[in-house]
Short mmCIF file of C-alpha atoms in Angstrom, two decimals:
data_model
loop_
_atom_site.label_atom_id
_atom_site.label_comp_id
_atom_site.label_asym_id
_atom_site.label_seq_id
_atom_site.Cartn_x
_atom_site.Cartn_y
_atom_site.Cartn_z
CA UNK H 961 50.42 32.74 -30.82
CA UNK H 962 51.84 29.46 -32.17
CA UNK H 963 54.02 29.34 -35.28
CA UNK H 964 52.60 27.08 -38.03
CA UNK H 965 56.07 25.74 -38.83
CA UNK H 966 56.54 24.54 -35.24
CA UNK H 967 53.14 22.82 -35.32
CA UNK H 968 54.09 20.80 -38.40
CA UNK H 969 57.25 19.58 -36.65
CA UNK H 970 55.29 17.79 -33.89
CA UNK H 971 55.68 14.02 -34.22
CA UNK H 972 52.80 11.86 -33.01
CA UNK H 973 53.65 8.84 -30.83
CA UNK H 974 53.85 5.47 -32.53
CA UNK H 975 50.65 3.38 -32.53
CA UNK H 976 50.87 0.18 -30.56
CA UNK H 977 48.37 -2.48 -31.66
CA UNK H 978 46.32 -3.90 -28.78
CA UNK H 979 47.09 -7.36 -27.48
CA UNK H 980 44.71 -10.09 -28.69
CA UNK H 981 41.71 -10.90 -26.53
CA UNK H 982 42.10 -13.99 -24.36
CA UNK H 983 40.31 -17.12 -25.55
CA UNK H 984 36.95 -17.71 -23.87
CA UNK H 985 35.86 -20.98 -22.32
CA UNK H 986 32.67 -22.06 -20.54
CA UNK H 987 34.86 -23.98 -18.10
CA UNK H 988 35.95 -22.19 -14.94
CA UNK H 989 39.56 -21.08 -14.82
CA UNK H 990 41.84 -20.81 -11.82
CA UNK H 991 40.39 -18.33 -9.34
CA UNK H 992 37.06 -17.99 -11.22
CA UNK H 993 33.66 -18.66 -9.69
CA UNK H 994 30.30 -19.26 -11.37
CA UNK H 995 27.79 -16.76 -9.98
CA UNK H 996 24.73 -18.05 -11.81
CA UNK H 997 23.97 -20.73 -14.37
CA UNK H 998 20.80 -21.41 -16.34
CA UNK H 999 20.79 -24.90 -17.86
CA UNK H 1000 19.42 -25.21 -21.35
CA UNK H 1001 16.42 -27.42 -21.92
CA UNK H 1002 16.97 -29.66 -24.92
CA UNK H 1003 13.22 -29.84 -25.46
CA UNK H 1004 12.75 -26.09 -25.74
CA UNK H 1005 16.02 -25.35 -27.52
CA UNK H 1006 15.37 -27.68 -30.44
CA UNK H 1007 13.97 -26.00 -33.53
CA UNK H 1008 11.49 -28.05 -35.55
CA UNK H 1009 12.79 -29.09 -38.95
CA UNK H 1010 9.84 -30.86 -40.58
CA UNK H 1011 7.36 -29.50 -43.13
CA UNK H 1012 3.59 -29.20 -42.87
CA UNK H 1013 1.87 -29.73 -46.23
CA UNK H 1014 -1.69 -28.93 -47.27
CA UNK H 1015 -3.00 -30.04 -50.67
CA UNK H 1016 -6.16 -28.68 -52.24
CA UNK H 1017 -6.98 -29.70 -55.78
CA UNK H 1018 -4.05 -28.77 -58.01
CA UNK H 1019 -2.42 -26.59 -55.35
CA UNK H 1020 0.09 -27.68 -52.72
CA UNK H 1021 1.30 -25.47 -49.86
CA UNK H 1022 4.27 -26.37 -47.67
CA UNK H 1023 5.07 -24.61 -44.38
CA UNK H 1024 8.59 -25.06 -43.02
CA UNK H 1025 9.96 -25.39 -39.46
CA UNK H 1026 7.11 -27.48 -38.08
CA UNK H 1027 7.00 -30.48 -35.76
CA UNK H 1028 6.97 -33.84 -37.51
CA UNK H 1029 3.45 -35.24 -37.84
CA UNK H 1030 1.74 -32.11 -36.50
CA UNK H 1031 -1.93 -31.64 -37.36
CA UNK H 1032 -1.72 -27.85 -37.30
CA UNK H 1033 1.27 -25.50 -37.81
CA UNK H 1034 2.49 -23.52 -34.80
CA UNK H 1035 4.24 -20.14 -34.58
CA UNK H 1036 5.60 -18.13 -31.68
CA UNK H 1037 5.92 -14.43 -30.90
CA UNK H 1038 7.14 -12.61 -34.00
CA UNK H 1039 7.24 -15.92 -35.87
CA UNK H 1040 7.85 -16.18 -39.60
CA UNK H 1041 5.33 -18.06 -41.73
CA UNK H 1042 7.62 -19.37 -44.45
CA UNK H 1043 7.22 -21.99 -47.12
CA UNK H 1044 6.28 -22.42 -50.75
CA UNK H 1045 3.25 -22.83 -53.02
CA UNK H 1046 3.16 -25.14 -56.03
CA UNK H 1047 0.54 -25.46 -58.78
CA UNK H 1048 0.12 -28.36 -61.17
CA UNK H 1049 -1.40 -26.21 -63.95
CA UNK H 1050 0.04 -22.69 -63.62
CA UNK H 1051 -0.52 -21.53 -67.22
CA UNK H 1052 -3.57 -19.35 -66.62
CA UNK H 1053 -2.67 -18.02 -63.15
CA UNK H 1054 -3.22 -14.27 -62.94
CA UNK H 1055 -2.44 -13.57 -59.28
CA UNK H 1056 -1.60 -15.24 -55.98
CA UNK H 1057 -2.45 -13.42 -52.74
CA UNK H 1058 -1.94 -14.43 -49.09
CA UNK H 1059 -3.98 -13.05 -46.19
CA UNK H 1060 -2.81 -13.60 -42.61
CA UNK H 1061 -5.37 -12.73 -39.95
CA UNK H 1062 -6.31 -13.18 -36.32
CA UNK H 1063 -9.57 -12.55 -34.51
CA UNK H 1064 -11.29 -13.02 -31.17
CA UNK H 1065 -14.82 -14.41 -31.07
CA UNK H 1066 -17.04 -14.32 -27.98
CA UNK H 1067 -20.58 -15.60 -27.53
CA UNK H 1068 -22.95 -15.62 -24.58
CA UNK H 1069 -26.25 -17.33 -25.29
CA UNK H 1070 -28.32 -14.72 -23.45
CA UNK H 1071 -26.51 -11.65 -24.81
CA UNK H 1072 -25.33 -12.60 -28.28
CA UNK H 1073 -21.74 -12.37 -29.42
CA UNK H 1074 -19.21 -10.49 -31.45
CA UNK H 1075 -15.95 -10.70 -33.36
CA UNK H 1076 -12.91 -8.51 -32.74
CA UNK H 1077 -10.36 -8.30 -35.55
CA UNK H 1078 -6.84 -8.50 -34.15
CA UNK H 1079 -5.02 -7.96 -37.44
CA UNK H 1080 -5.40 -8.70 -41.14
CA UNK H 1081 -2.37 -8.44 -43.41
CA UNK H 1082 -2.51 -8.93 -47.18
CA UNK H 1083 0.48 -9.93 -49.32
CA UNK H 1084 0.66 -10.20 -53.12
CA UNK H 1085 2.94 -13.15 -53.80
CA UNK H 1086 2.76 -13.09 -57.60
CA UNK H 1087 0.92 -11.08 -60.24
CA UNK H 1088 1.05 -11.39 -64.02
CA UNK H 1089 2.10 -8.23 -65.78
CA UNK H 1090 -0.38 -7.16 -68.51
CA UNK H 1091 2.50 -6.11 -70.79
CA UNK H 1092 4.62 -9.24 -70.40
CA UNK H 1093 4.10 -12.95 -70.66
CA UNK H 1094 5.23 -13.89 -67.16
CA UNK H 1095 5.64 -17.56 -66.38
CA UNK H 1096 4.47 -18.76 -62.99
CA UNK H 1097 7.38 -20.43 -61.15
CA UNK H 1098 7.33 -24.12 -60.36
CA UNK H 1099 7.57 -23.27 -56.66
CA UNK H 1100 6.58 -19.87 -55.27
CA UNK H 1101 8.40 -19.08 -51.99
CA UNK H 1102 6.91 -16.78 -49.34
CA UNK H 1103 7.69 -15.50 -45.85
CA UNK H 1104 5.50 -13.33 -43.58
CA UNK H 1105 6.44 -11.98 -40.16
CA UNK H 1106 3.65 -12.11 -37.60
CA UNK H 1107 2.99 -8.90 -35.67
CA UNK H 1108 3.64 -8.99 -31.94
CA UNK H 1109 0.98 -6.46 -30.91
CA UNK H 1110 -2.27 -4.97 -32.11
CA UNK H 1111 -4.04 -1.75 -31.27
CA UNK H 1112 -7.15 -2.00 -29.10
CA UNK H 1113 -8.55 1.42 -28.35
CA UNK H 1114 -5.58 3.61 -27.48
CA UNK H 1115 -3.36 0.77 -26.25
CA UNK H 1116 -0.88 -1.52 -27.96
CA UNK H 1117 -1.76 -5.01 -26.75
CA UNK H 1118 0.19 -8.27 -27.21
CA UNK H 1119 -1.46 -10.83 -29.43
CA UNK H 1120 -3.30 -13.47 -27.37
CA UNK H 1121 -2.36 -17.11 -27.73
CA UNK H 1122 -4.66 -19.39 -29.69
CA UNK H 1123 -7.40 -20.25 -27.24
CA UNK H 1124 -10.70 -22.11 -27.21
CA UNK H 1125 -13.10 -22.36 -24.28
CA UNK H 1126 -16.66 -23.61 -24.59
CA UNK H 1127 -18.93 -23.93 -21.55
CA UNK H 1128 -22.10 -25.74 -22.60
CA UNK H 1129 -23.92 -25.31 -19.29
CA UNK H 1130 -26.84 -22.97 -19.68
CA UNK H 1131 -26.32 -20.18 -20.41
CA UNK H 1132 -23.62 -21.10 -22.92
CA UNK H 1133 -20.33 -19.18 -22.98
CA UNK H 1134 -17.81 -19.39 -25.83
CA UNK H 1135 -14.50 -17.60 -26.30
CA UNK H 1136 -11.91 -18.28 -29.00
CA UNK H 1137 -8.87 -16.58 -30.45
CA UNK H 1138 -8.29 -17.82 -33.99
CA UNK H 1139 -5.42 -17.40 -36.45
CA UNK H 1140 -5.22 -18.46 -40.07
CA UNK H 1141 -3.40 -17.87 -43.33
CA UNK H 1142 -5.43 -17.90 -46.53
CA UNK H 1143 -4.04 -18.25 -50.05
CA UNK H 1144 -6.14 -16.97 -52.96
CA UNK H 1145 -5.19 -18.21 -56.42
CA UNK H 1146 -6.81 -16.20 -59.21
CA UNK H 1147 -6.99 -17.80 -62.66
CA UNK H 1148 -8.18 -16.42 -65.98
CA UNK H 1149 -11.05 -18.43 -67.41
CA UNK H 1150 -9.88 -17.51 -70.90
CA UNK H 1151 -6.41 -16.26 -71.83
CA UNK H 1152 -7.86 -13.56 -74.14
CA UNK H 1153 -10.52 -12.40 -71.67
CA UNK H 1154 -8.59 -11.26 -68.60
CA UNK H 1155 -11.68 -9.83 -66.87
CA UNK H 1156 -13.21 -13.28 -66.35
CA UNK H 1157 -11.52 -14.70 -63.28
CA UNK H 1158 -11.88 -17.78 -61.11
CA UNK H 1159 -10.74 -17.66 -57.48
CA UNK H 1160 -9.61 -20.59 -55.35
CA UNK H 1161 -9.31 -20.12 -51.58
CA UNK H 1162 -7.04 -22.34 -49.48
CA UNK H 1163 -7.29 -21.67 -45.73
CA UNK H 1164 -4.81 -23.06 -43.20
CA UNK H 1165 -5.54 -22.43 -39.50
CA UNK H 1166 -2.44 -22.17 -37.33
CA UNK H 1167 -1.69 -22.11 -33.63
CA UNK H 1168 -0.17 -18.97 -32.17
CA UNK H 1169 1.82 -19.90 -29.07
CA UNK H 1170 3.96 -17.04 -27.70
CA UNK H 1171 6.47 -18.30 -25.17
CA UNK H 1172 7.04 -16.63 -21.81
CA UNK H 1173 9.46 -17.68 -19.08
CA UNK H 1174 8.82 -17.53 -15.33
CA UNK H 1175 11.07 -14.91 -13.64
CA UNK H 1176 12.26 -17.22 -10.85
CA UNK H 1177 12.64 -20.99 -10.41
CA UNK H 1178 10.88 -23.31 -7.98
CA UNK H 1179 13.77 -24.46 -5.81
CA UNK H 1180 13.79 -28.07 -4.57
CA UNK H 1181 13.11 -27.90 -0.83
CA UNK H 1182 12.43 -31.34 0.66
CA UNK H 1183 11.66 -30.03 4.15
CA UNK H 1184 9.29 -27.09 4.51
CA UNK H 1185 10.06 -26.35 8.18
CA UNK H 1186 13.79 -25.97 7.55
CA UNK H 1187 13.36 -23.99 4.33
CA UNK H 1188 10.88 -21.53 5.84
CA UNK H 1189 13.53 -20.70 8.46
CA UNK H 1190 16.58 -20.52 6.20
CA UNK H 1191 14.91 -19.17 3.02
CA UNK H 1192 11.60 -17.51 3.93
CA UNK H 1193 11.81 -15.38 0.78
CA UNK H 1194 11.22 -18.52 -1.30
CA UNK H 1195 7.65 -18.90 0.02
CA UNK H 1196 4.50 -16.85 -0.40
CA UNK H 1197 2.13 -17.04 2.56
CA UNK H 1198 -1.62 -16.50 2.47
CA UNK H 1199 -3.35 -16.36 5.83
CA UNK H 1200 -6.93 -16.21 7.03
CA UNK H 1201 -9.07 -17.22 10.00
CA UNK H 1202 -11.74 -19.86 9.75
CA UNK H 1203 -15.19 -18.38 10.12
CA UNK H 1204 -17.43 -19.78 12.84
CA UNK H 1205 -21.16 -19.73 13.31
CA UNK H 1206 -22.58 -16.76 15.17
CA UNK H 1207 -23.36 -18.77 18.32
CA UNK H 1208 -19.93 -20.44 18.47
CA UNK H 1209 -17.69 -19.83 21.48
CA UNK H 1210 -14.67 -21.67 20.11
CA UNK H 1211 -11.36 -19.84 19.81
CA UNK H 1212 -10.43 -18.83 16.26
CA UNK H 1213 -8.42 -21.20 14.11
CA UNK H 1214 -5.92 -19.73 11.66
CA UNK H 1215 -5.11 -21.16 8.25
CA UNK H 1216 -1.67 -20.62 6.68
CA UNK H 1217 -1.21 -21.56 3.03
CA UNK H 1218 2.30 -21.54 1.54
CA UNK H 1219 3.22 -21.73 -2.15
CA UNK H 1220 6.50 -20.87 -3.96
CA UNK H 1221 7.22 -17.14 -4.04
CA UNK H 1222 6.71 -15.17 -7.21
CA UNK H 1223 3.41 -16.90 -8.04
CA UNK H 1224 4.42 -17.16 -11.70
CA UNK H 1225 4.71 -20.79 -12.77
CA UNK H 1226 5.12 -22.74 -15.97
CA UNK H 1227 2.34 -24.97 -17.28
CA UNK H 1228 4.94 -27.75 -16.95
CA UNK H 1229 5.83 -27.07 -13.30
CA UNK H 1230 4.91 -29.21 -10.34
CA UNK H 1231 3.92 -26.66 -7.69
CA UNK H 1232 4.57 -27.64 -4.04
CA UNK H 1233 2.43 -26.27 -1.21
CA UNK H 1234 2.12 -26.48 2.56
CA UNK H 1235 -1.02 -26.05 4.68
CA UNK H 1236 -1.04 -25.37 8.40
CA UNK H 1237 -4.00 -24.94 10.74
CA UNK H 1238 -3.09 -23.42 14.09
CA UNK H 1239 -5.07 -22.59 17.20
CA UNK H 1240 -6.31 -24.09 20.44
CA UNK H 1241 -5.57 -27.81 20.47
CA UNK H 1242 -8.96 -28.70 21.91
CA UNK H 1243 -10.66 -26.65 19.23
CA UNK H 1244 -8.62 -28.38 16.53
CA UNK H 1245 -9.48 -31.82 17.90
CA UNK H 1246 -13.17 -31.05 18.31
CA UNK H 1247 -13.69 -29.26 15.04
CA UNK H 1248 -11.48 -31.20 12.68
CA UNK H 1249 -11.70 -34.73 14.06
CA UNK H 1250 -12.81 -36.57 10.95
CA UNK H 1251 -11.78 -39.23 8.51
CA UNK H 1252 -9.00 -37.13 6.97
CA UNK H 1253 -7.57 -35.63 10.17
CA UNK H 1254 -4.44 -37.70 10.66
CA UNK H 1255 -2.74 -35.77 13.42
CA UNK H 1256 -3.04 -32.82 15.77
CA UNK H 1257 0.36 -31.61 16.96
CA UNK H 1258 1.24 -28.84 19.33
CA UNK H 1259 4.17 -27.29 21.10
CA UNK H 1260 3.01 -28.99 24.31
CA UNK H 1261 2.23 -32.58 23.39
CA UNK H 1262 3.83 -35.75 22.12
CA UNK H 1263 0.48 -37.35 21.38
CA UNK H 1264 -0.48 -38.18 17.83
CA UNK H 1265 -4.24 -38.73 17.63
CA UNK H 1266 -5.55 -40.86 14.79
CA UNK H 1267 -9.36 -41.00 14.86
CA UNK H 1268 -11.16 -44.01 13.41
CA UNK H 1269 -11.95 -43.91 9.71
CA UNK H 1270 -15.48 -42.87 8.82
CA UNK H 1271 -16.97 -42.37 5.36
CA UNK H 1272 -17.29 -38.80 4.18
CA UNK H 1273 -18.84 -37.16 1.15
CA UNK H 1274 -16.02 -34.72 0.57
CA UNK H 1275 -12.32 -34.62 1.53
CA UNK H 1276 -11.37 -32.40 4.42
CA UNK H 1277 -8.73 -30.55 2.37
CA UNK H 1278 -8.54 -29.96 -1.35
CA UNK H 1279 -6.06 -27.90 -3.38
CA UNK H 1280 -6.91 -27.19 -7.00
CA UNK H 1281 -5.64 -25.18 -9.94
CA UNK H 1282 -8.59 -23.22 -11.27
CA UNK H 1283 -9.03 -21.00 -14.32
CA UNK H 1284 -11.58 -18.22 -14.67
CA UNK H 1285 -12.61 -16.98 -18.09
CA UNK H 1286 -14.21 -13.54 -18.22
CA UNK H 1287 -15.64 -12.10 -21.43
CA UNK H 1288 -17.10 -8.68 -22.08
CA UNK H 1289 -20.10 -8.91 -24.38
CA UNK H 1290 -21.67 -5.56 -25.26
CA UNK H 1291 -20.48 -3.92 -22.06
CA UNK H 1292 -21.50 -6.72 -19.68
CA UNK H 1293 -19.01 -9.16 -18.15
CA UNK H 1294 -19.73 -12.89 -17.95
CA UNK H 1295 -17.48 -15.53 -16.43
CA UNK H 1296 -17.04 -19.26 -15.97
CA UNK H 1297 -14.50 -21.38 -14.09
CA UNK H 1298 -12.81 -24.67 -14.93
CA UNK H 1299 -10.37 -26.93 -13.09
CA UNK H 1300 -6.87 -27.28 -14.53
CA UNK H 1301 -5.52 -29.74 -11.97
CA UNK H 1302 -6.09 -31.23 -8.50
CA UNK H 1303 -3.35 -31.56 -5.92
CA UNK H 1304 -2.19 -34.57 -3.95
CA UNK H 1305 -2.09 -34.02 -0.17
CA UNK H 1306 -0.40 -35.91 2.67
CA UNK H 1307 -0.25 -35.17 6.39
CA UNK H 1308 3.05 -34.10 7.94
CA UNK H 1309 4.26 -36.06 11.00
CA UNK H 1310 4.56 -34.03 14.21
CA UNK H 1311 7.82 -32.52 15.36
CA UNK H 1312 8.48 -34.32 18.65
CA UNK H 1313 10.99 -31.69 19.76
CA UNK H 1314 8.17 -29.25 20.52
CA UNK H 1315 6.04 -31.39 22.79
CA UNK H 1316 4.82 -32.02 26.31
CA UNK H 1317 3.24 -35.16 27.70
CA UNK H 1318 -0.01 -33.93 29.28
CA UNK H 1319 -2.64 -33.39 26.57
CA UNK H 1320 -4.96 -31.56 28.99
CA UNK H 1321 -2.47 -28.70 29.37
CA UNK H 1322 -1.95 -28.20 25.63
CA UNK H 1323 -2.93 -24.80 24.32
CA UNK H 1324 -1.41 -23.67 21.05
CA UNK H 1325 -1.22 -26.40 18.44
CA UNK H 1326 -1.07 -26.94 14.73
CA UNK H 1327 -1.87 -29.49 12.04
CA UNK H 1328 0.19 -29.65 8.85
CA UNK H 1329 -0.22 -31.04 5.37
CA UNK H 1330 1.98 -30.86 2.31
CA UNK H 1331 1.47 -31.70 -1.32
CA UNK H 1332 1.87 -30.65 -4.91
CA UNK H 1333 -0.35 -29.72 -7.82
CA UNK H 1334 0.19 -29.57 -11.57
CA UNK H 1335 -1.82 -29.05 -14.75
CA UNK H 1336 -3.55 -32.03 -16.33
CA UNK H 1337 -3.08 -30.53 -19.80
CA UNK H 1338 0.50 -29.33 -20.15
CA UNK H 1339 -0.25 -27.93 -23.61
CA UNK H 1340 -2.57 -25.33 -22.09
CA UNK H 1341 -1.95 -21.66 -22.79
CA UNK H 1342 -0.89 -19.30 -20.03
CA UNK H 1343 -2.86 -16.52 -18.38
CA UNK H 1344 -3.67 -13.46 -20.48
CA UNK H 1345 -5.81 -10.33 -20.52
CA UNK H 1346 -6.50 -9.06 -24.02
CA UNK H 1347 -9.29 -6.78 -25.23
CA UNK H 1348 -12.61 -8.30 -24.14
CA UNK H 1349 -11.24 -11.66 -22.95
CA UNK H 1350 -9.44 -12.28 -19.66
CA UNK H 1351 -8.01 -15.63 -18.55
CA UNK H 1352 -7.02 -15.68 -14.86
CA UNK H 1353 -5.55 -18.56 -12.86
CA UNK H 1354 -5.76 -19.35 -9.15
CA UNK H 1355 -4.68 -21.93 -6.61
CA UNK H 1356 -7.70 -22.68 -4.44
CA UNK H 1357 -7.50 -24.19 -0.97
CA UNK H 1358 -10.83 -25.64 0.20
CA UNK H 1359 -11.52 -26.92 3.71
CA UNK H 1360 -14.77 -28.76 4.41
CA UNK H 1361 -15.53 -29.70 8.05
CA UNK H 1362 -17.08 -33.10 8.80
CA UNK H 1363 -20.83 -33.31 8.23
CA UNK H 1364 -21.54 -36.23 10.56
CA UNK H 1365 -22.27 -33.86 13.44
CA UNK H 1366 -23.11 -30.23 13.98
CA UNK H 1367 -19.92 -28.26 13.46
CA UNK H 1368 -19.52 -24.61 14.45
CA UNK H 1369 -16.93 -24.15 11.70
CA UNK H 1370 -17.98 -22.99 8.23
CA UNK H 1371 -16.46 -24.07 4.94
CA UNK H 1372 -13.27 -22.28 3.94
CA UNK H 1373 -12.20 -21.33 0.42
CA UNK H 1374 -8.91 -19.49 0.04
CA UNK H 1375 -8.01 -18.19 -3.41
CA UNK H 1376 -4.44 -17.19 -4.35
CA UNK H 1377 -4.03 -15.49 -7.76
CA UNK H 1378 -1.17 -16.86 -9.85
CA UNK H 1379 0.06 -16.47 -13.41
CA UNK H 1380 0.77 -19.40 -15.70
CA UNK H 1381 3.38 -19.11 -18.46
CA UNK H 1382 4.79 -21.51 -21.04
CA UNK H 1383 8.34 -22.08 -19.76
CA UNK H 1384 10.04 -22.64 -16.43
CA UNK H 1385 12.77 -20.29 -15.31
CA UNK H 1386 15.36 -23.06 -15.75
CA UNK H 1387 14.51 -23.46 -19.44
CA UNK H 1388 16.24 -21.43 -22.16
CA UNK H 1389 14.91 -21.24 -25.70
CA UNK H 1390 16.79 -20.50 -28.90
CA UNK H 1391 13.65 -18.68 -29.99
CA UNK H 1392 14.42 -14.97 -29.60
CA UNK H 1393 10.72 -14.35 -28.95
CA UNK H 1394 10.93 -15.82 -25.45
CA UNK H 1395 10.15 -13.11 -22.90
CA UNK H 1396 9.82 -12.69 -19.17
#
């Protein structure tokens, strides 16, 4: 057993303060190597500094951190609606209340419609005390934080972006997600009769635009054939065989459609693609010889066949960005599609290193096209699936054989599901609400 006097005689070692941390620099030092770098986009990183103002009678409402000259205020995920309210004649003001709300409205002309409340938050900004003679301030500041989710059934669901889609073709389909902030100014009609009140409502719609970043970038790859060999993981391949008529004896033709891997793209991205048709060379020449067939190449030929131009009602190949809206009205789903963008396509010259000279001996061959597609409206919202509204996006490859003669090949439509988001992977936002 230890003696207490000996314990008190123990001397602790002297404390040595730690050395200061080395200074940090973004520049590489000697022996250092940059493993990964994400450049900042000046467009996304800039915070708006202007003010949106709405005047109604003797009331004026200012909302801060808005783009200069904007027609409607915009807020992101978890955004703060901040600003001030001013009144020219505040003497008889009894109360000022703000209501922030969001809702989804759907209508189908043959089944009716409905409204789903996303959220509705009420804030009392100012209230006159019955026991004191409060003076309404010259400028009443406010700040409300938008929720990021709402409860639908048993699930917590992210708030949908502001959205409006109206298909007027019979039957009519309408789907909207709407957000607004409403200020209610209550005044006493007579200072001695507090029960007689007059209410003024000032409603300001706003755009909810939650930002989301693509998880991987679209790498610049000028040559598809070299990149598919060195970096096959950077491409997503969809493959199918062209369907023939029942009485056709032609060998099958295979269609290969390549788009950047990940299939999550920004609404600002230009999306490259590559199309290859492979099969028997004779079948390719017979079936696809038309005004838009520039070349048939194979591993056994050096010939490049360019048929004479003939008018056609529809291009041989088309690549489009399509959006499908699906709404659930009273338990029944209805849907419509719209085009977001159409791609530009060009034929790819043959690779002369894989050729032979006798066309009659050619067997396996291929035809190649490349192109790119992007959205016409780069302010469009991304894909989402919330409550009774689903917005899905696809890249559609359509192949239409020539109609000037009987063709054993049927039309081909290949659909590749994708997801559209607001920001490219290479963009970094100062907004902490940006998510993957």
